[in-house]
Coordinates of N, CA, C and O in Angstrom, one line a residue:
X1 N 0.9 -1.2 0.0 CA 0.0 0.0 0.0 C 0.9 1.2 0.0 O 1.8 1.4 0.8
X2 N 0.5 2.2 -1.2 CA 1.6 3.2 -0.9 C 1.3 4.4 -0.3 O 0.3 4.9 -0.8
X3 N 1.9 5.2 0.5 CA 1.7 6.0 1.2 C 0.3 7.2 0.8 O -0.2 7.9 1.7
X4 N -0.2 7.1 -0.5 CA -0.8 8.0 -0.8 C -2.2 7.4 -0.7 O -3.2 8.0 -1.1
X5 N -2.0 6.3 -0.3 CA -3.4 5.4 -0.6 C -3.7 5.5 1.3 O -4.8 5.0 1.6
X6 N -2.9 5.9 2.4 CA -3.0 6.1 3.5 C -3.1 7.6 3.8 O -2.2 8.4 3.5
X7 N -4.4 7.9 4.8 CA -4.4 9.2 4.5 C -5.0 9.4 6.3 O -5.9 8.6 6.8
X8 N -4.3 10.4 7.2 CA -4.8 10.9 8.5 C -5.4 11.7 8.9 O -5.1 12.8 8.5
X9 N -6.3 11.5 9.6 CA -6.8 13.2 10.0 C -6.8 13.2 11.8 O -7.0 12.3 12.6
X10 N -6.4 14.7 12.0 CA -5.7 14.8 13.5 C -7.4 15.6 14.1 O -8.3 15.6 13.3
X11 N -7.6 16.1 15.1 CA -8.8 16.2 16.0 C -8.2 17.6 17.0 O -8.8 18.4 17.8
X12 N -6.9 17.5 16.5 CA -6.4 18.7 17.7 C -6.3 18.2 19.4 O -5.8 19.0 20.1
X13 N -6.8 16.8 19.9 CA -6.4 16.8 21.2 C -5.1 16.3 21.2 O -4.6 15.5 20.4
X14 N -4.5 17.1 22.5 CA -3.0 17.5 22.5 C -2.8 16.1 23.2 O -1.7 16.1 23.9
X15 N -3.3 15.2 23.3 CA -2.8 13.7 23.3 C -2.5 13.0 21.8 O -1.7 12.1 21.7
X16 N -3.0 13.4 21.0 CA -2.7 13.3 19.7 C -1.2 13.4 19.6 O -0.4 12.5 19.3
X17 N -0.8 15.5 19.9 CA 0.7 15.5 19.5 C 1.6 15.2 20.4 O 2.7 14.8 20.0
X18 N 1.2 15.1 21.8 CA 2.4 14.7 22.7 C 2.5 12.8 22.5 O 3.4 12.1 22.6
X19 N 1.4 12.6 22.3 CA 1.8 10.8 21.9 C 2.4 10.6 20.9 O 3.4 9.9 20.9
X20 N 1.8 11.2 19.3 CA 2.0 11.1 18.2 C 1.2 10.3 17.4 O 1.7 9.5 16.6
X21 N 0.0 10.6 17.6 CA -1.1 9.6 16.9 C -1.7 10.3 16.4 O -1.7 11.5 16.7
X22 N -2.9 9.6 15.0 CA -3.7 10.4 14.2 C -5.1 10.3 15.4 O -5.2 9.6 16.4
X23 N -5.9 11.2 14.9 CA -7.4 10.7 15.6 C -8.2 9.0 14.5 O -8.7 7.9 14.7
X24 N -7.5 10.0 13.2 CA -8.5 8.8 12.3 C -7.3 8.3 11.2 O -6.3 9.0 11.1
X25 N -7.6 7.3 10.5 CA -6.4 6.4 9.3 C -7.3 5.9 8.4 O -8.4 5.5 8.8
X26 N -7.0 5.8 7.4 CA -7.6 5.6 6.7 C -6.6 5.0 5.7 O -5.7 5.7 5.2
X27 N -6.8 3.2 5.5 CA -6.1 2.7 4.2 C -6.4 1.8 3.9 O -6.3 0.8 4.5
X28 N -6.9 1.9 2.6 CA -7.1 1.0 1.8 C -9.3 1.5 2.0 O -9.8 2.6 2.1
X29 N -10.0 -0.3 2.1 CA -11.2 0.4 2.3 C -11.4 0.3 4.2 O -12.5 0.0 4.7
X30 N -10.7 0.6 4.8 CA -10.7 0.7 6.0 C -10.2 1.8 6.8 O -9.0 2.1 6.9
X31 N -11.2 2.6 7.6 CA -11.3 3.8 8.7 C -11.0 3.3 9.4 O -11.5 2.2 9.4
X32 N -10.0 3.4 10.5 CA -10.1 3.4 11.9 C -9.8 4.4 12.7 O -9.0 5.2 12.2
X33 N -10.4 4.4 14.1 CA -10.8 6.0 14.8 C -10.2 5.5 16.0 O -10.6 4.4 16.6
X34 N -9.2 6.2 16.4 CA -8.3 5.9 18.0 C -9.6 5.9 18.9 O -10.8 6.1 18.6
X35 N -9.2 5.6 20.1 CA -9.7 5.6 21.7 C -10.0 6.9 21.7 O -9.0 7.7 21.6
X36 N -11.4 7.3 21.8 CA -11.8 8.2 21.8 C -12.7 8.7 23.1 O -13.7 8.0 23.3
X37 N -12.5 9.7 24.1 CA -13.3 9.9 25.0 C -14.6 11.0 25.2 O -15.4 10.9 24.3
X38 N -14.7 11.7 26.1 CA -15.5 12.9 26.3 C -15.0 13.9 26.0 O -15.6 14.8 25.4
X39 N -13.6 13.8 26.3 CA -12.9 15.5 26.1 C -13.5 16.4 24.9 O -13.9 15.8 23.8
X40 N -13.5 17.4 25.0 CA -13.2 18.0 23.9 C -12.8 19.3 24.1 O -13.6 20.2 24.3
X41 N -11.9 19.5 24.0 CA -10.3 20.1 24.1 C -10.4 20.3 25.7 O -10.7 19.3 26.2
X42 N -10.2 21.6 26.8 CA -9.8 20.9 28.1 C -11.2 20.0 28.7 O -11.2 19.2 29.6
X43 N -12.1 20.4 28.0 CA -13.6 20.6 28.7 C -13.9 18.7 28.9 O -13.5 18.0 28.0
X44 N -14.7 18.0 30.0 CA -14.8 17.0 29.7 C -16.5 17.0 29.8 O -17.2 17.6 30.6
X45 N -17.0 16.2 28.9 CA -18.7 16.5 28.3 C -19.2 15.4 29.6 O -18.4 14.6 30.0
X46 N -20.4 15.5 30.1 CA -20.7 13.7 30.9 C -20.4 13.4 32.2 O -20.8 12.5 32.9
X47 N -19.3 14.6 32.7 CA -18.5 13.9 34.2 C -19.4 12.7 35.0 O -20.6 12.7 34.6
X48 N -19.2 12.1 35.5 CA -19.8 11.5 36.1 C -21.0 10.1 35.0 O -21.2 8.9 35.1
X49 N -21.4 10.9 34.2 CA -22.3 10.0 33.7 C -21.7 9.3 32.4 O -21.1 9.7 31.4
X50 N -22.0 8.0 32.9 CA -21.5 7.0 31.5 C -22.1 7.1 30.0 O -21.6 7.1 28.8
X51 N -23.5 7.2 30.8 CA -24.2 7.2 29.2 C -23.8 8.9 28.3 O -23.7 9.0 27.0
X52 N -23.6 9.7 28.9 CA -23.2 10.6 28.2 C -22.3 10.9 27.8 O -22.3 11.6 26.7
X53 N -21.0 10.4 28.5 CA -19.7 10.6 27.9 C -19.8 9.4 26.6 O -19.1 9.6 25.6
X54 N -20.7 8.2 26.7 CA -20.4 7.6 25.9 C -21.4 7.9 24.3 O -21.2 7.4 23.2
X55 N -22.3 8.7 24.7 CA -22.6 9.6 23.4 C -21.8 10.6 23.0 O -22.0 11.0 21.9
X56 N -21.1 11.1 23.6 CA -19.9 12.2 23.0 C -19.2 11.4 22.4 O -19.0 11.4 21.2
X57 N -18.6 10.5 23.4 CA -17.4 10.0 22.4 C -17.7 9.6 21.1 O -17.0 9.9 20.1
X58 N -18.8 8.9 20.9 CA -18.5 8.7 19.6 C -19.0 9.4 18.7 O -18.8 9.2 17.5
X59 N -19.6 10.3 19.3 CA -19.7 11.6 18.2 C -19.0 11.9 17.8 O -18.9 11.9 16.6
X60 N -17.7 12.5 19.0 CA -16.2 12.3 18.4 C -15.9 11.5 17.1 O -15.7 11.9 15.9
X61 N -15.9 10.3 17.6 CA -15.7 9.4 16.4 C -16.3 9.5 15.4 O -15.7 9.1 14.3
X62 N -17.5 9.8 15.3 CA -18.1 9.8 14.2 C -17.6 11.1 13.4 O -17.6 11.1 12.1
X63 N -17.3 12.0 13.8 CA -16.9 13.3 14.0 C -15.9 12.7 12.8 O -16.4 12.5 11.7
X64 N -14.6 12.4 13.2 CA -13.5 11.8 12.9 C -13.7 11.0 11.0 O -13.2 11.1 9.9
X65 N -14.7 10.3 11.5 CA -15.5 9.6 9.8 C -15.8 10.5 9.2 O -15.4 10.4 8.0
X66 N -16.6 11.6 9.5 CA -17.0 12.3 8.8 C -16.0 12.9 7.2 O -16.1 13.1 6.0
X67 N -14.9 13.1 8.5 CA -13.9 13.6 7.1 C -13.4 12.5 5.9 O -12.7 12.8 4.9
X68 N -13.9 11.4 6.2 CA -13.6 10.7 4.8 C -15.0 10.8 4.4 O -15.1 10.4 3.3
X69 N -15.9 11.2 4.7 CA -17.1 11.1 3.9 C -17.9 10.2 4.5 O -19.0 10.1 4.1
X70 N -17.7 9.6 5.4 CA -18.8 8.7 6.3 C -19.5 9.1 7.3 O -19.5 10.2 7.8
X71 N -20.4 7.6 7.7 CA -21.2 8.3 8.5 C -21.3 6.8 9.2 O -20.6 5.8 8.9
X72 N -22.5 7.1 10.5 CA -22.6 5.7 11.1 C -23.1 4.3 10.7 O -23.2 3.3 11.3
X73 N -23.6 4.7 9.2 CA -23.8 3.3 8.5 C -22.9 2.6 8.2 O -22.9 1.3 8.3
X74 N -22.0 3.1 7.9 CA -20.7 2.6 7.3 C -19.7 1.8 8.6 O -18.7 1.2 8.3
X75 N -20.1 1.9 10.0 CA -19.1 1.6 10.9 C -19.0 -0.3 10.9 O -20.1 -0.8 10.6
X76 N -18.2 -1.0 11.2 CA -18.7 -2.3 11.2 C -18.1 -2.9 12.5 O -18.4 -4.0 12.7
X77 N -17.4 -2.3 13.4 CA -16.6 -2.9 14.5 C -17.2 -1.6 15.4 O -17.5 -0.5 14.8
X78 N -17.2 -1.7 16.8 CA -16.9 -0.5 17.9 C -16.4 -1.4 18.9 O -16.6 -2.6 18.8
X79 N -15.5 -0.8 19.9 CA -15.2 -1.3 21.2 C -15.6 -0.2 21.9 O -15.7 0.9 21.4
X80 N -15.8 -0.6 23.3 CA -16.2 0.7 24.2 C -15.3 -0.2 25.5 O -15.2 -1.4 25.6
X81 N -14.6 0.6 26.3 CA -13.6 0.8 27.5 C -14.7 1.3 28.1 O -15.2 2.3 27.5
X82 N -15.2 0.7 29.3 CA -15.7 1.4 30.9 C -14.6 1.3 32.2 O -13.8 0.4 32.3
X83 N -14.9 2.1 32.8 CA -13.6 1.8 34.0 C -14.3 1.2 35.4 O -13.8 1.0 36.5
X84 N -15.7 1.0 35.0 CA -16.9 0.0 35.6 C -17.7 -0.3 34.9 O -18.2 0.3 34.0
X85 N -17.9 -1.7 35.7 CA -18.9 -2.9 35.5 C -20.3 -2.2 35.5 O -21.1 -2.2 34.6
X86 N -20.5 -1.4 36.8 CA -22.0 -0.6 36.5 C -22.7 0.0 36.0 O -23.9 0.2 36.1
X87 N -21.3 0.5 35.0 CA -21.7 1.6 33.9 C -22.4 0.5 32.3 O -22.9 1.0 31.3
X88 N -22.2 -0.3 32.5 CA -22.1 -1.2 31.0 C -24.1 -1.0 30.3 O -24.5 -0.9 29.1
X89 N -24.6 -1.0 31.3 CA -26.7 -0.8 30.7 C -26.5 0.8 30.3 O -27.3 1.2 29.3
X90 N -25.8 1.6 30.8 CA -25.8 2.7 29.9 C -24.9 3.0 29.1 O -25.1 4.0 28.3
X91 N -23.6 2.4 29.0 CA -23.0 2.7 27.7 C -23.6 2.1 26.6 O -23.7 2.8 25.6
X92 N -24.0 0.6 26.9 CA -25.1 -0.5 25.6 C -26.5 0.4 25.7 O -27.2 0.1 24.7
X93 N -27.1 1.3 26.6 CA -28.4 2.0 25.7 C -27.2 3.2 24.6 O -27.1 2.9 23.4
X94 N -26.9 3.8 24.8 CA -26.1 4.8 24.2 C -25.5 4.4 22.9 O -25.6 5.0 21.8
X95 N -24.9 3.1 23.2 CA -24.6 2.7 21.7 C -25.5 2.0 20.9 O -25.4 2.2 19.7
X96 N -26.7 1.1 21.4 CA -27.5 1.2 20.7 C -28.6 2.4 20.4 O -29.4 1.8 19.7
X97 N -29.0 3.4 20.5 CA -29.3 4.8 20.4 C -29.2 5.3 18.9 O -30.0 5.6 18.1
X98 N -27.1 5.1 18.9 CA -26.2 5.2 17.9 C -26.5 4.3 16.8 O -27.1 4.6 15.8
X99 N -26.2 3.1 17.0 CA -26.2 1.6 16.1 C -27.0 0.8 15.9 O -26.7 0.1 14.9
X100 N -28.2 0.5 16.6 CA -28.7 -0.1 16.4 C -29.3 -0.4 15.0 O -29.4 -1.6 14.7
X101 N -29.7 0.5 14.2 CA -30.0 -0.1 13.0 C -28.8 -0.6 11.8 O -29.0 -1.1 10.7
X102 N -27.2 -0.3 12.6 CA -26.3 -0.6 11.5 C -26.2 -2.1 11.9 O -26.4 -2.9 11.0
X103 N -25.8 -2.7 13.3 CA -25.8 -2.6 13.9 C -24.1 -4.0 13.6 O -23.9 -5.1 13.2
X104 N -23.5 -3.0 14.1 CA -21.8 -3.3 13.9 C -21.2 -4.7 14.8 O -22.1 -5.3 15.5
X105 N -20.2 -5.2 14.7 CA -19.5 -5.9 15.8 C -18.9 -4.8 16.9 O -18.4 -3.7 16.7
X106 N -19.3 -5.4 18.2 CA -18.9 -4.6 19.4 C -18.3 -5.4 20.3 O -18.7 -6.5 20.4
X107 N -17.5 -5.1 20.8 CA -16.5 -5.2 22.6 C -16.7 -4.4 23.2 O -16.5 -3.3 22.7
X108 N -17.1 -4.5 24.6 CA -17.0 -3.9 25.5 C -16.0 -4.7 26.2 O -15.9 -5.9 26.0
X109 N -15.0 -3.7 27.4 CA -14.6 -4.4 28.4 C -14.1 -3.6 29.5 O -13.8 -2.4 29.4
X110 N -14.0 -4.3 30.4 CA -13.7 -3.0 31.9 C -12.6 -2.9 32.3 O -11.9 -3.9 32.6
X111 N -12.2 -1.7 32.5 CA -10.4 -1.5 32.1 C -10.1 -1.2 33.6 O -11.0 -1.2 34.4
X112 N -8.9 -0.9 34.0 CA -8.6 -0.2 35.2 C -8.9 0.8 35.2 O -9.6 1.1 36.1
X113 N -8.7 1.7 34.3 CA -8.4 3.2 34.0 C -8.3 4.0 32.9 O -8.8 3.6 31.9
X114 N -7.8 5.4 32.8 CA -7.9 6.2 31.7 C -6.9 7.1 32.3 O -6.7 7.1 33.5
X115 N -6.2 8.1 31.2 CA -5.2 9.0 31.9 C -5.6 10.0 32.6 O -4.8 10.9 33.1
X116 N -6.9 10.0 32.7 CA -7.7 11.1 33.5 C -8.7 10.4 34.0 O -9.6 10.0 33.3
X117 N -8.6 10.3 35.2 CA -9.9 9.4 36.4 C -10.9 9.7 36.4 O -11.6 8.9 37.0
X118 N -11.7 10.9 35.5 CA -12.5 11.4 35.2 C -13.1 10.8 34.2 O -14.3 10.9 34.1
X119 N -12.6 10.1 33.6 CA -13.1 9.8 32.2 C -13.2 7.9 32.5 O -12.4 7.1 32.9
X120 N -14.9 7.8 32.3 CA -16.2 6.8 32.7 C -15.5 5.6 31.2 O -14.9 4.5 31.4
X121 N -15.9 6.2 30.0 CA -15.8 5.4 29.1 C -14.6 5.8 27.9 O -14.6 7.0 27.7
X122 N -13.8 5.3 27.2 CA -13.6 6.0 25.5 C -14.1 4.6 24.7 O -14.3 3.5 25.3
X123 N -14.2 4.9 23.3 CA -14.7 3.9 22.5 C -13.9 3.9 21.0 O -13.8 5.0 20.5
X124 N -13.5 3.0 20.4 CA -13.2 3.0 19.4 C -13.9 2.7 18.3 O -15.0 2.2 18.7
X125 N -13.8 2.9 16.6 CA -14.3 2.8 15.7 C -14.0 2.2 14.3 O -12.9 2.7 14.0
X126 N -14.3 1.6 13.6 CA -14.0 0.8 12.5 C -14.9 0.9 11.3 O -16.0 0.5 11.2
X127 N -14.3 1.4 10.5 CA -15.8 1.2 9.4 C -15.3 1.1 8.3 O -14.1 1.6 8.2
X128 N -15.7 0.5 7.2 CA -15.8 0.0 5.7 C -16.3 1.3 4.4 O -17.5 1.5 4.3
X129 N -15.5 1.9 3.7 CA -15.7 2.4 3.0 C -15.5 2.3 1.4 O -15.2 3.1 0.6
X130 N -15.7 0.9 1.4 CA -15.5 0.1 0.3 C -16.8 0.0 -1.0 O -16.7 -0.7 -2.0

């Protein structure tokens, strides 16, 4: 695949430049959208609430698709990170909210953590633009 057939787009969170990662990649017929949380830039959307941070985030993400021209039909994988077990009935209403009618391969799973203790859920994204 040659470089021009790989194409990134950045989101501006400054985890992006101090890590060095794209927000979105795009190569070949395949999107994928990093770990994406509530932030949006210092501000965090949701505190406390699962279900909400986990509608931002993937607005985020969808956010991220958008620039190749997609949208949420097109997604075929999501993972969603909670940093609890209790949160899981409202991150799955929230994603199904989102997906239900595409209705993609999903993981969830419950992590220790996030680099900000603040942050309930991030979720990742995969989609087909084939």
């Amino acid at each position: 695949m040659t470089s021009e057939a790989v194409r990134r787009v950045q989101s501006g969170s400054p985890w992006e430049e101090s890590f060095g990662y794209a927000r979105a990649v795009a190569a070949g017929d395949r999107v994928l959208v990093a770990g994406t949380s509530s932030f949006r830039g210092p501000v965090l959307y949701g505190e406390g609430d699962p279900y909400e941070q986990t509608k931002v985030a993937f607005a985020g993400g969808l956010e991220a698709l958008a620039e190749f021209g997609l949208g949420p039909d097109s997604v075929i994988r999501t993972r969603m990170y909670l940093t609890h077990l209790r949160d899981v009935d409202e991150a799955g209403r929230a994603h199904k909210e989102l997906f239900d009618s595409v209705r993609p391969v999903s993981t969830l799973l419950v992590v220790a953590g996030f680099v900000d203790p603040r942050i309930l859920v991030e979720v990742e994204l995969e989609a087909f633009r084939g």
